[in-house]
Every structure is written in C-alpha cells, then in structure tokens.
mmCIF file of C-alpha atoms and ligand atoms in Angstrom:
data_model
loop_
_atom_site.group_PDB
_atom_site.id
_atom_site.type_symbol
_atom_site.label_atom_id
_atom_site.label_comp_id
_atom_site.label_asym_id
_atom_site.label_seq_id
_atom_site.Cartn_x
_atom_site.Cartn_y
_atom_site.Cartn_z
ATOM 1 C CA MET Z 236 -4.149 -24.141 -16.391
ATOM 2 C CA PHE Z 237 -1.295 -22.808 -18.499
ATOM 3 C CA LYS Z 238 0.278 -24.868 -21.247
ATOM 4 C CA VAL Z 239 3.359 -23.955 -23.246
ATOM 5 C CA LYS Z 240 3.920 -25.865 -26.478
ATOM 6 C CA ASN Z 241 7.154 -25.875 -28.445
ATOM 7 C CA LEU Z 242 8.063 -22.332 -27.486
ATOM 8 C CA GLU Z 243 10.886 -20.819 -29.453
ATOM 9 C CA VAL Z 244 12.475 -17.466 -28.583
ATOM 10 C CA SER Z 245 15.060 -16.107 -30.978
ATOM 11 C CA LEU Z 246 17.590 -13.371 -31.260
ATOM 12 C CA ILE Z 247 16.712 -11.273 -34.281
ATOM 13 C CA LYS Z 248 19.248 -9.502 -36.476
ATOM 14 C CA ASN Z 249 18.327 -7.639 -39.666
ATOM 15 C CA ASN Z 250 14.814 -9.039 -39.465
ATOM 16 C CA LYS Z 251 16.111 -12.602 -39.481
ATOM 17 C CA ILE Z 252 16.597 -15.247 -36.813
ATOM 18 C CA ASP Z 253 20.218 -15.009 -35.766
ATOM 19 C CA ARG Z 254 20.160 -17.578 -32.981
ATOM 20 C CA LEU Z 255 17.581 -19.678 -31.126
ATOM 21 C CA LEU Z 256 17.720 -18.996 -27.407
ATOM 22 C CA VAL Z 257 14.693 -21.004 -26.282
ATOM 23 C CA LYS Z 258 14.477 -24.155 -28.364
ATOM 24 C CA GLY Z 259 11.073 -25.799 -28.288
ATOM 25 C CA VAL Z 260 10.130 -25.628 -24.622
ATOM 26 C CA SER Z 261 6.891 -27.337 -23.566
ATOM 27 C CA LEU Z 262 5.521 -27.192 -20.057
ATOM 28 C CA LYS Z 263 2.308 -27.276 -18.031
ATOM 29 C CA ILE Z 264 1.285 -25.219 -15.028
ATOM 30 C CA PRO Z 265 -1.845 -26.684 -13.413
ATOM 31 C CA ASP Z 266 -3.963 -24.499 -11.100
ATOM 32 C CA GLY Z 267 -2.635 -24.050 -7.597
ATOM 33 C CA LYS Z 268 0.704 -25.725 -8.263
ATOM 34 C CA ILE Z 269 4.249 -24.500 -7.892
ATOM 35 C CA ILE Z 270 6.216 -25.406 -10.978
ATOM 36 C CA SER Z 271 9.961 -24.853 -11.019
ATOM 37 C CA LEU Z 272 12.103 -24.009 -13.977
ATOM 38 C CA VAL Z 273 15.640 -24.656 -12.857
ATOM 39 C CA GLY Z 274 18.983 -24.405 -14.580
ATOM 40 C CA GLU Z 275 22.138 -22.369 -14.480
ATOM 41 C CA SER Z 276 22.450 -18.839 -15.705
ATOM 42 C CA GLY Z 277 22.019 -18.450 -19.462
ATOM 43 C CA SER Z 278 19.830 -21.500 -19.972
ATOM 44 C CA GLY Z 279 16.787 -19.514 -21.169
ATOM 45 C CA LYS Z 280 14.642 -19.505 -18.019
ATOM 46 C CA SER Z 281 13.903 -15.782 -17.894
ATOM 47 C CA LEU Z 282 13.162 -15.630 -21.619
ATOM 48 C CA THR Z 283 10.657 -18.451 -21.147
ATOM 49 C CA GLY Z 284 9.078 -16.452 -18.294
ATOM 50 C CA TYR Z 285 8.917 -13.227 -20.302
ATOM 51 C CA SER Z 286 7.168 -15.090 -23.110
ATOM 52 C CA PHE Z 287 4.031 -15.411 -20.964
ATOM 53 C CA MET Z 288 3.817 -11.621 -20.828
ATOM 54 C CA ARG Z 289 5.029 -11.226 -24.416
ATOM 55 C CA ILE Z 290 7.438 -8.548 -23.251
ATOM 56 C CA PHE Z 291 11.196 -8.937 -23.480
ATOM 57 C CA PRO Z 292 13.934 -6.766 -22.014
ATOM 58 C CA SER Z 293 15.146 -5.866 -25.486
ATOM 59 C CA GLN Z 294 13.640 -5.391 -28.931
ATOM 60 C CA ASN Z 295 15.838 -7.965 -30.641
ATOM 61 C CA LEU Z 296 14.193 -10.853 -28.784
ATOM 62 C CA LYS Z 297 11.094 -12.424 -30.300
ATOM 63 C CA ILE Z 298 8.866 -15.449 -29.950
ATOM 64 C CA THR Z 299 9.368 -17.149 -33.313
ATOM 65 C CA SER Z 300 7.266 -20.249 -32.767
ATOM 66 C CA GLY Z 301 5.017 -22.048 -30.323
ATOM 67 C CA LYS Z 302 1.868 -21.544 -28.315
ATOM 68 C CA ILE Z 303 1.041 -20.528 -24.764
ATOM 69 C CA PHE Z 304 -2.456 -21.530 -23.718
ATOM 70 C CA PHE Z 305 -4.247 -19.939 -20.785
ATOM 71 C CA ASN Z 306 -7.186 -22.312 -20.511
ATOM 72 C CA ASP Z 307 -8.157 -22.377 -24.205
ATOM 73 C CA ILE Z 308 -6.798 -18.994 -25.263
ATOM 74 C CA ASP Z 309 -3.497 -18.892 -27.135
ATOM 75 C CA LEU Z 310 -1.739 -15.862 -25.681
ATOM 76 C CA ILE Z 311 0.827 -15.810 -28.471
ATOM 77 C CA SER Z 312 -1.677 -15.302 -31.250
ATOM 78 C CA LEU Z 313 -3.714 -12.645 -29.400
ATOM 79 C CA PRO Z 314 -3.493 -9.104 -30.774
ATOM 80 C CA GLU Z 315 -1.411 -6.717 -28.654
ATOM 81 C CA GLU Z 316 -4.403 -4.816 -27.226
ATOM 82 C CA LYS Z 317 -5.877 -8.095 -25.978
ATOM 83 C CA ILE Z 318 -2.707 -9.389 -24.334
ATOM 84 C CA LYS Z 319 -2.551 -6.127 -22.373
ATOM 85 C CA GLU Z 320 -5.701 -7.184 -20.537
ATOM 86 C CA PHE Z 321 -3.991 -10.335 -19.326
ATOM 87 C CA ARG Z 322 -0.727 -8.748 -18.298
ATOM 88 C CA GLY Z 323 -0.679 -7.775 -14.663
ATOM 89 C CA ARG Z 324 -4.221 -9.033 -14.154
ATOM 90 C CA ASP Z 325 -4.087 -12.757 -14.965
ATOM 91 C CA ILE Z 326 -0.338 -13.169 -15.213
ATOM 92 C CA PHE Z 327 2.169 -11.238 -13.171
ATOM 93 C CA MET Z 328 5.916 -11.581 -13.507
ATOM 94 C CA ILE Z 329 8.117 -10.523 -10.605
ATOM 95 C CA PRO Z 330 11.330 -9.569 -12.368
ATOM 96 C CA GLN Z 331 14.766 -10.768 -11.407
ATOM 97 C CA GLU Z 332 16.004 -7.513 -9.814
ATOM 98 C CA PRO Z 333 13.574 -6.467 -7.067
ATOM 99 C CA LEU Z 334 15.483 -3.234 -6.527
ATOM 100 C CA THR Z 335 15.009 -1.881 -9.983
ATOM 101 C CA ALA Z 336 11.431 -3.120 -10.201
ATOM 102 C CA LEU Z 337 10.209 -0.552 -7.673
ATOM 103 C CA ASN Z 338 10.143 3.119 -8.546
ATOM 104 C CA PRO Z 339 12.564 4.882 -6.159
ATOM 105 C CA VAL Z 340 10.723 8.226 -6.176
ATOM 106 C CA LEU Z 341 7.244 6.922 -5.368
ATOM 107 C CA THR Z 342 5.923 5.696 -2.025
ATOM 108 C CA ILE Z 343 4.839 2.104 -1.646
ATOM 109 C CA GLU Z 344 1.234 3.267 -1.362
ATOM 110 C CA ARG Z 345 1.436 5.168 -4.662
ATOM 111 C CA GLN Z 346 2.900 2.156 -6.472
ATOM 112 C CA LEU Z 347 0.322 -0.255 -5.082
ATOM 113 C CA SER Z 348 -2.575 2.161 -5.668
ATOM 114 C CA GLU Z 349 -1.651 2.536 -9.302
ATOM 115 C CA ILE Z 350 -2.403 -1.123 -9.948
ATOM 116 C CA PHE Z 351 -5.951 -0.701 -8.648
ATOM 117 C CA GLU Z 352 -6.416 2.629 -10.433
ATOM 118 C CA VAL Z 353 -5.491 1.101 -13.774
ATOM 119 C CA HIS Z 354 -7.382 -2.166 -13.466
ATOM 120 C CA THR Z 355 -10.413 -1.522 -11.204
ATOM 121 C CA ASN Z 356 -13.131 1.047 -10.507
ATOM 122 C CA LEU Z 357 -12.517 1.189 -6.759
ATOM 123 C CA SER Z 358 -12.802 4.509 -4.901
ATOM 124 C CA LYS Z 359 -9.809 6.177 -3.231
ATOM 125 C CA ASP Z 360 -10.802 4.881 0.190
ATOM 126 C CA GLU Z 361 -11.373 1.379 -1.090
ATOM 127 C CA ILE Z 362 -7.963 1.419 -2.757
ATOM 128 C CA LYS Z 363 -6.310 2.529 0.444
ATOM 129 C CA ALA Z 364 -8.023 -0.298 2.316
ATOM 130 C CA GLN Z 365 -6.889 -2.767 -0.350
ATOM 131 C CA CYS Z 366 -3.285 -1.573 -0.063
ATOM 132 C CA LEU Z 367 -3.323 -2.078 3.689
ATOM 133 C CA LYS Z 368 -4.832 -5.524 3.302
ATOM 134 C CA LEU Z 369 -2.157 -6.457 0.792
ATOM 135 C CA LEU Z 370 0.677 -5.493 3.111
ATOM 136 C CA GLU Z 371 -0.939 -7.545 5.861
ATOM 137 C CA LEU Z 372 -1.282 -10.452 3.479
ATOM 138 C CA VAL Z 373 2.445 -10.406 2.728
ATOM 139 C CA LYS Z 374 3.203 -9.949 6.436
ATOM 140 C CA ILE Z 375 4.872 -6.562 6.456
ATOM 141 C CA ASP Z 376 5.253 -5.104 9.973
ATOM 142 C CA ASN Z 377 3.523 -1.765 10.565
ATOM 143 C CA PRO Z 378 1.683 -1.754 7.260
ATOM 144 C CA ALA Z 379 0.241 1.745 7.745
ATOM 145 C CA VAL Z 380 3.728 3.176 8.242
ATOM 146 C CA ARG Z 381 5.214 1.145 5.419
ATOM 147 C CA LEU Z 382 2.677 2.457 2.936
ATOM 148 C CA LYS Z 383 4.231 5.899 3.348
ATOM 149 C CA SER Z 384 7.786 4.598 2.870
ATOM 150 C CA TYR Z 385 9.978 4.872 -0.187
ATOM 151 C CA PRO Z 386 11.713 1.740 -1.490
ATOM 152 C CA HIS Z 387 15.154 2.759 -0.166
ATOM 153 C CA GLN Z 388 13.724 2.878 3.373
ATOM 154 C CA LEU Z 389 12.939 -0.831 3.213
ATOM 155 C CA SER Z 390 15.163 -3.873 3.557
ATOM 156 C CA GLY Z 391 15.690 -6.273 0.660
ATOM 157 C CA GLY Z 392 13.269 -8.756 2.187
ATOM 158 C CA GLN Z 393 10.586 -6.096 2.685
ATOM 159 C CA ARG Z 394 11.007 -4.912 -0.894
ATOM 160 C CA GLN Z 395 10.562 -8.455 -2.112
ATOM 161 C CA ARG Z 396 7.366 -8.672 -0.039
ATOM 162 C CA ILE Z 397 6.120 -5.444 -1.639
ATOM 163 C CA LEU Z 398 6.729 -6.928 -5.077
ATOM 164 C CA ILE Z 399 4.861 -10.047 -4.082
ATOM 165 C CA ALA Z 400 2.021 -7.814 -2.833
ATOM 166 C CA MET Z 401 1.941 -6.097 -6.225
ATOM 167 C CA ALA Z 402 1.972 -9.472 -7.918
ATOM 168 C CA VAL Z 403 -1.055 -10.788 -6.030
ATOM 169 C CA ALA Z 404 -2.978 -7.470 -5.920
ATOM 170 C CA LEU Z 405 -5.405 -8.412 -8.681
ATOM 171 C CA LYS Z 406 -5.491 -12.098 -7.763
ATOM 172 C CA PRO Z 407 -3.818 -13.339 -10.924
ATOM 173 C CA SER Z 408 -4.020 -16.965 -11.998
ATOM 174 C CA LEU Z 409 -0.262 -17.180 -12.400
ATOM 175 C CA ILE Z 410 2.701 -15.444 -10.901
ATOM 176 C CA ILE Z 411 6.118 -15.907 -12.390
ATOM 177 C CA ALA Z 412 8.814 -15.384 -9.785
ATOM 178 C CA ASP Z 413 12.213 -14.933 -11.428
ATOM 179 C CA GLU Z 414 15.015 -15.728 -8.966
ATOM 180 C CA PRO Z 415 12.880 -14.341 -6.127
ATOM 181 C CA THR Z 416 15.429 -14.817 -3.373
ATOM 182 C CA THR Z 417 18.782 -14.488 -5.082
ATOM 183 C CA ALA Z 418 19.610 -11.112 -3.555
ATOM 184 C CA LEU Z 419 18.516 -12.076 -0.035
ATOM 185 C CA ASP Z 420 20.339 -13.693 2.857
ATOM 186 C CA VAL Z 421 19.454 -17.227 3.820
ATOM 187 C CA THR Z 422 17.052 -16.534 6.715
ATOM 188 C CA ILE Z 423 15.076 -14.018 4.680
ATOM 189 C CA GLN Z 424 15.086 -16.425 1.736
ATOM 190 C CA GLY Z 425 13.343 -18.999 3.907
ATOM 191 C CA GLU Z 426 10.697 -16.490 4.992
ATOM 192 C CA ILE Z 427 9.955 -15.472 1.415
ATOM 193 C CA LEU Z 428 9.636 -19.095 0.328
ATOM 194 C CA GLU Z 429 7.277 -19.700 3.245
ATOM 195 C CA LEU Z 430 5.223 -16.717 2.079
ATOM 196 C CA PHE Z 431 4.896 -18.180 -1.415
ATOM 197 C CA LEU Z 432 3.597 -21.420 0.084
ATOM 198 C CA GLU Z 433 1.029 -19.586 2.192
ATOM 199 C CA LEU Z 434 -0.175 -17.401 -0.668
ATOM 200 C CA ARG Z 435 -0.493 -20.379 -2.933
ATOM 201 C CA LYS Z 436 -2.768 -21.994 -0.352
ATOM 202 C CA GLN Z 437 -4.797 -18.857 0.430
ATOM 203 C CA LEU Z 438 -5.246 -17.594 -3.128
ATOM 204 C CA ASN Z 439 -5.042 -20.859 -5.073
ATOM 205 C CA LEU Z 440 -2.253 -19.317 -7.129
ATOM 206 C CA SER Z 441 -0.154 -21.079 -9.686
ATOM 207 C CA ILE Z 442 3.483 -20.140 -9.420
ATOM 208 C CA LEU Z 443 6.198 -20.543 -12.008
ATOM 209 C CA LEU Z 444 9.346 -20.413 -9.958
ATOM 210 C CA ILE Z 445 12.457 -19.588 -11.940
ATOM 211 C CA THR Z 446 15.710 -20.312 -10.154
ATOM 212 C CA HIS Z 447 19.245 -21.615 -10.527
ATOM 213 C CA ASP Z 448 19.133 -22.924 -6.960
ATOM 214 C CA PHE Z 449 18.239 -26.589 -6.537
ATOM 215 C CA GLY Z 450 17.926 -26.074 -2.784
ATOM 216 C CA ILE Z 451 14.982 -23.712 -3.306
ATOM 217 C CA VAL Z 452 13.457 -26.084 -5.819
ATOM 218 C CA LYS Z 453 13.523 -28.848 -3.244
ATOM 219 C CA SER Z 454 11.636 -26.881 -0.626
ATOM 220 C CA LEU Z 455 9.001 -25.385 -2.889
ATOM 221 C CA SER Z 456 8.050 -27.262 -6.033
ATOM 222 C CA ASP Z 457 5.381 -29.734 -6.979
ATOM 223 C CA TYR Z 458 6.849 -30.387 -10.400
ATOM 224 C CA ILE Z 459 10.244 -29.531 -11.844
ATOM 225 C CA TYR Z 460 11.545 -28.676 -15.293
ATOM 226 C CA VAL Z 461 15.316 -28.705 -15.693
ATOM 227 C CA MET Z 462 16.511 -26.414 -18.427
ATOM 228 C CA TYR Z 463 19.848 -26.337 -20.166
ATOM 229 C CA GLY Z 464 20.959 -24.616 -23.356
ATOM 230 C CA GLY Z 465 17.449 -23.440 -24.218
ATOM 231 C CA LYS Z 466 15.863 -26.877 -23.829
ATOM 232 C CA ILE Z 467 14.052 -28.833 -21.160
ATOM 233 C CA VAL Z 468 16.433 -31.727 -20.512
ATOM 234 C CA GLU Z 469 14.433 -33.362 -17.719
ATOM 235 C CA GLU Z 470 11.078 -32.977 -16.023
ATOM 236 C CA GLY Z 471 9.153 -34.704 -13.290
ATOM 237 C CA ILE Z 472 7.521 -34.614 -9.893
ATOM 238 C CA LYS Z 473 9.896 -33.551 -7.152
ATOM 239 C CA GLU Z 474 10.424 -37.023 -5.715
ATOM 240 C CA GLU Z 475 11.383 -38.463 -9.107
ATOM 241 C CA ILE Z 476 13.831 -35.682 -9.876
ATOM 242 C CA PHE Z 477 15.587 -35.818 -6.526
ATOM 243 C CA GLU Z 478 15.506 -39.571 -5.968
ATOM 244 C CA ASN Z 479 16.108 -40.720 -9.503
ATOM 245 C CA PRO Z 480 17.680 -37.943 -11.565
ATOM 246 C CA LEU Z 481 18.347 -39.319 -15.044
ATOM 247 C CA HIS Z 482 20.052 -36.575 -16.986
ATOM 248 C CA PRO Z 483 23.753 -36.156 -16.201
ATOM 249 C CA TYR Z 484 23.137 -32.406 -15.996
ATOM 250 C CA THR Z 485 20.415 -32.840 -13.365
ATOM 251 C CA GLN Z 486 22.623 -35.261 -11.473
ATOM 252 C CA GLY Z 487 25.383 -32.662 -11.444
ATOM 253 C CA LEU Z 488 23.056 -29.946 -10.187
ATOM 254 C CA ILE Z 489 21.733 -32.108 -7.382
ATOM 255 C CA ASP Z 490 25.236 -33.136 -6.314
ATOM 256 C CA ALA Z 491 26.171 -29.462 -6.199
ATOM 257 C CA VAL Z 492 23.436 -28.593 -3.649
ATOM 258 C CA PRO Z 493 25.080 -27.957 -0.302
ATOM 259 C CA SER Z 494 23.600 -30.121 2.406
ATOM 260 C CA ILE Z 495 22.148 -28.185 5.346
ATOM 261 C CA THR Z 496 22.494 -31.048 7.787
ATOM 262 C CA SER Z 497 26.139 -31.866 7.237
ATOM 263 C CA VAL Z 498 29.232 -29.730 7.094
ATOM 264 C CA PRO Z 499 30.966 -30.674 3.853
ATOM 265 C CA LYS Z 500 34.305 -32.399 4.433
ATOM 266 C CA LYS Z 501 35.541 -31.848 0.945
ATOM 267 C CA PRO Z 502 34.952 -28.883 -1.321
ATOM 268 C CA LEU Z 503 31.481 -28.826 -2.859
ATOM 269 C CA LYS Z 504 31.223 -30.364 -6.262
ATOM 270 C CA THR Z 505 30.842 -27.790 -8.972
ATOM 271 C CA ILE Z 506 29.800 -28.485 -12.512
ATOM 272 C CA PRO Z 507 32.674 -28.239 -14.946
ATOM 273 C CA GLY Z 508 32.485 -26.200 -18.112
ATOM 274 C CA TYR Z 509 30.303 -23.267 -18.918
ATOM 275 C CA SER Z 510 26.842 -22.757 -20.249
ATOM 276 C CA LYS Z 511 26.678 -22.450 -23.969
ATOM 277 C CA ILE Z 512 23.969 -23.018 -26.501
ATOM 278 C CA SER Z 513 25.174 -25.935 -28.564
ATOM 279 C CA ASP Z 514 23.928 -27.125 -31.897
ATOM 280 C CA PHE Z 515 23.776 -30.784 -30.882
ATOM 281 C CA TYR Z 516 20.473 -32.300 -30.054
ATOM 282 C CA CYS Z 517 21.357 -32.791 -26.406
ATOM 283 C CA PRO Z 518 22.596 -29.330 -25.457
ATOM 284 C CA PHE Z 519 24.704 -30.791 -22.647
ATOM 285 C CA TYR Z 520 26.755 -32.942 -25.024
ATOM 286 C CA ASP Z 521 30.025 -31.029 -24.804
ATOM 287 C CA ARG Z 522 30.004 -30.979 -21.014
ATOM 288 C CA CYS Z 523 28.756 -34.473 -20.353
ATOM 289 C CA ASP Z 524 31.048 -37.153 -18.891
ATOM 290 C CA LEU Z 525 28.880 -39.847 -20.423
ATOM 291 C CA ALA Z 526 28.636 -38.389 -23.915
ATOM 292 C CA GLN Z 527 29.013 -40.651 -26.929
ATOM 293 C CA ALA Z 528 28.941 -39.925 -30.623
ATOM 294 C CA ASN Z 529 25.273 -40.884 -30.952
ATOM 295 C CA CYS Z 530 24.275 -38.082 -28.517
ATOM 296 C CA LYS Z 531 24.670 -35.793 -31.521
ATOM 297 C CA ARG Z 532 21.889 -37.600 -33.292
ATOM 298 C CA GLU Z 533 18.424 -36.172 -32.870
ATOM 299 C CA PHE Z 534 16.295 -38.107 -30.420
ATOM 300 C CA LEU Z 535 13.069 -37.458 -28.594
ATOM 301 C CA PHE Z 536 12.276 -36.440 -25.087
ATOM 302 C CA THR Z 537 11.253 -39.730 -23.454
ATOM 303 C CA PHE Z 538 8.971 -40.441 -20.496
ATOM 304 C CA ILE Z 539 10.069 -43.367 -18.318
ATOM 305 C CA ASN Z 540 6.761 -43.183 -16.432
ATOM 306 C CA GLU Z 541 3.881 -40.720 -16.282
ATOM 307 C CA ASN Z 542 5.715 -38.516 -13.790
ATOM 308 C CA HIS Z 543 9.196 -38.375 -15.246
ATOM 309 C CA GLY Z 544 10.723 -37.546 -18.618
ATOM 310 C CA VAL Z 545 14.230 -36.908 -19.903
ATOM 311 C CA LEU Z 546 16.168 -35.905 -22.978
ATOM 312 C CA CYS Z 547 19.056 -38.320 -22.849
ATOM 313 C CA ARG Z 548 20.195 -40.926 -25.327
ATOM 314 C CA ARG Z 549 20.984 -43.406 -22.540
ATOM 315 C CA VAL Z 550 17.348 -43.624 -21.561
ATOM 316 C CA ILE Z 551 15.971 -44.381 -25.007
ATOM 317 C CA LYS Z 552 15.137 -48.043 -25.488
HETATM 318 N N1 LIG I 854 18.971 -9.118 -25.193
HETATM 319 C C1 LIG I 854 19.680 -10.206 -25.488
HETATM 320 N N2 LIG I 854 20.497 -10.217 -26.550
HETATM 321 C C2 LIG I 854 21.201 -11.322 -26.841
HETATM 322 N N3 LIG I 854 21.178 -12.452 -26.162
HETATM 323 C C3 LIG I 854 20.378 -12.510 -25.079
HETATM 324 C C4 LIG I 854 19.593 -11.384 -24.680
HETATM 325 N N4 LIG I 854 18.901 -11.731 -23.573
HETATM 326 C C5 LIG I 854 19.246 -13.011 -23.295
HETATM 327 N N5 LIG I 854 20.129 -13.462 -24.189
HETATM 328 C C6 LIG I 854 20.750 -14.802 -24.211
HETATM 329 O O1 LIG I 854 19.726 -15.759 -24.080
HETATM 330 C C7 LIG I 854 20.142 -16.819 -23.259
HETATM 331 C C8 LIG I 854 19.101 -17.079 -22.208
HETATM 332 O O2 LIG I 854 18.924 -15.948 -21.401
HETATM 333 P P1 LIG I 854 18.014 -15.970 -20.084
HETATM 334 O O3 LIG I 854 16.653 -16.461 -20.406
HETATM 335 O O4 LIG I 854 18.108 -14.620 -19.467
HETATM 336 O O5 LIG I 854 18.757 -17.044 -19.179
HETATM 337 P P2 LIG I 854 18.523 -17.413 -17.653
HETATM 338 O O6 LIG I 854 17.335 -16.638 -17.142
HETATM 339 O O7 LIG I 854 18.320 -18.892 -17.636
HETATM 340 O O8 LIG I 854 19.773 -17.036 -16.943
HETATM 341 C C9 LIG I 854 21.491 -16.434 -22.685
HETATM 342 O O9 LIG I 854 22.457 -17.182 -23.365
HETATM 343 C C10 LIG I 854 21.621 -14.983 -22.997
HETATM 344 O O10 LIG I 854 22.949 -14.659 -23.305
HETATM 345 MG MG1 LIG I 855 17.283 -15.231 -15.642
#
C-alpha cells in the first residue's frame, strides 16, 4: 500500500519557493489496484509521479512538504542512499516519452540485462533466461530475435512493451505509467491497456496510471483522482466518477470523451480556457461556469460518501 499525504512540489528560485506546482495532494494506492491520476496537461500529474522516485526532470523542482508512505516507511524522509534501493526495485516509473527512455545504441537484451546485473546476483545464463521470459510476459513476437534488436528496429507499441518489461523485471510493488499510450495509435493503445490488466492480475501489481485521457481511465481504473491546477479536485471509484461527476471540471472532461459507439453529430465539446495554476482555493475558479464569489474562500475537500469526494463549494453543506 502506498499513501501520499499533503504532497507539495515547488519550483525553487534562489533557494526559495517561487511557485507551488503540486499543492497538497493526498492519495492512496492499495495493493493490486489500478489508480488513475487524470487531468489536462500542466495539472501536476507527472510531478506527483516523479515524487515517488524523488527524481525530477530538473534541479529546480523540489518536494517542499508532505509524506509518501510505502507500507510504514516514509520515502520522503529516507536518506538518498536508502531511496536508491527502492527506485527501480519496488517502484518503477515508465516515463512519458517511451522513445527517449530506451538507449538507442544498446540492444534490448543489453538494456534488460543491466537491470538484473545491478539489482540481482543472477548468472549470465540466468539473466538471459529472465530476459526471454520477460519478453514473453509482455507478449512480444519472436522474443529471441527481439532481444538482439535496437530500439529503432521496433514499432512504437513494441517499444512500449519493452518499457513495461523493464518496469516489471524486478517485480516492483508499484509501477507508475505516465501517459503510456499517448504516442500510439488506437488499436495498439487497446493492446497495451489489455497488457496492463493482465500483468496486474498475474503479478499483483499496483499501477498508478497518469493520463489526460478520460477514455483510458474508463477502461482501466479501479479508483480515480482528478487533478487540476496542482490539486485533487475530485476522487472516487470509477462508477461514482462517471455516473455522478460532481466537480464542474470533471463534468467537462467526461463530456469531452468521444463516444466509441456513436458518431458525433455535432463537434465534440472541448473545455474552454487554459490550464493555469490559480491562487484561489478552487483552482478551477476562473474557468468554471458555476463559479461564485465564495469559491475564492478556502474550503475543505468533502466526501459525499465513502467512495466519492470533491473540492467544490456547491457540495459543502
Ligand atoms: N522544470 C520545470 N520548471 C518550471 N515549471 C515546471 C517544470 N516542470 C513542470 N513545471 C510546471 O509544473 C506544472 C505541472 O507539470 P506536470 O506535472 O508535468 O504536469 P502534467 O504531467 O499534468 O502535464 C506545469 O504547469 C508545468 O509548467
Ligand atoms: Mg505529464
């Protein structure tokens, strides 16, 4: 079980907090569940994901508050040499760009082997056998041939499978998949999502799925966190979120999902405005059709039942 409590990630300038980018995010990832973090680009999803690894893409980003528990261990207060043991072994993050995540000058076998070389005492032959098994697990055709391939010789879907193989190599407790299908066409997307479901079942993995795509969320998640402007604005089990979305932002996202079963007669609804971190308590205030002056007041995230919570003034009794 992973638990994030009041996580804050900030942009640092001259050794001071310049801007909060993740503003007090709390979430839970129970064993074997697929938890989605959904929201449009810029809402702070990737930064939340990186926080689990305590590595950010640039030096000026820092966790400035909060806790991340893995069972009873707070990963944020661990010394650097200790967190290294968790990275890659217990928690694996598949980064947003699968292309750049693989080393173009090394074969797939070399890249997979390295994981075992660093983290286990297996012999060369055992490592080779493990690599083959991994490619079978992620359903790559001709695994023996593919091991000798370089990344550019593989399709986008195959590369994503390789990354998933790397992610599950050491049987981590949690994989964080950041926009895992964004670069892929729709059929391949479906296959990759199917693979996540199978692996979750086979390996009892927990998956934190980061995506801007509510369609993907619908097919994959057990529980959903909707993020906007650095905050969780709504959370709940899938049925609650889709059947009774409470936050105007969530409602907008769901309305914007293209329906697979019907050809749209009118242009798809898009959400007006742009994503911007606001200083109001509800970060959606300046884009919300239902906003009123008292939305600028601070109020608390409120649960309407045990499976559904929201940050919206209209829901507070
Ligand atoms: N290195 C950085 N320097 C400054 N701002 C950043 C940096 N990385 C991310 N941000 C800002 O943090 C916010 C959240 O980023 P991110 O977590 O990548 O969003 P998401 O993954 O939801 O698209 C964005 O507004 C982005 O502009
Ligand atoms: Mg991102």
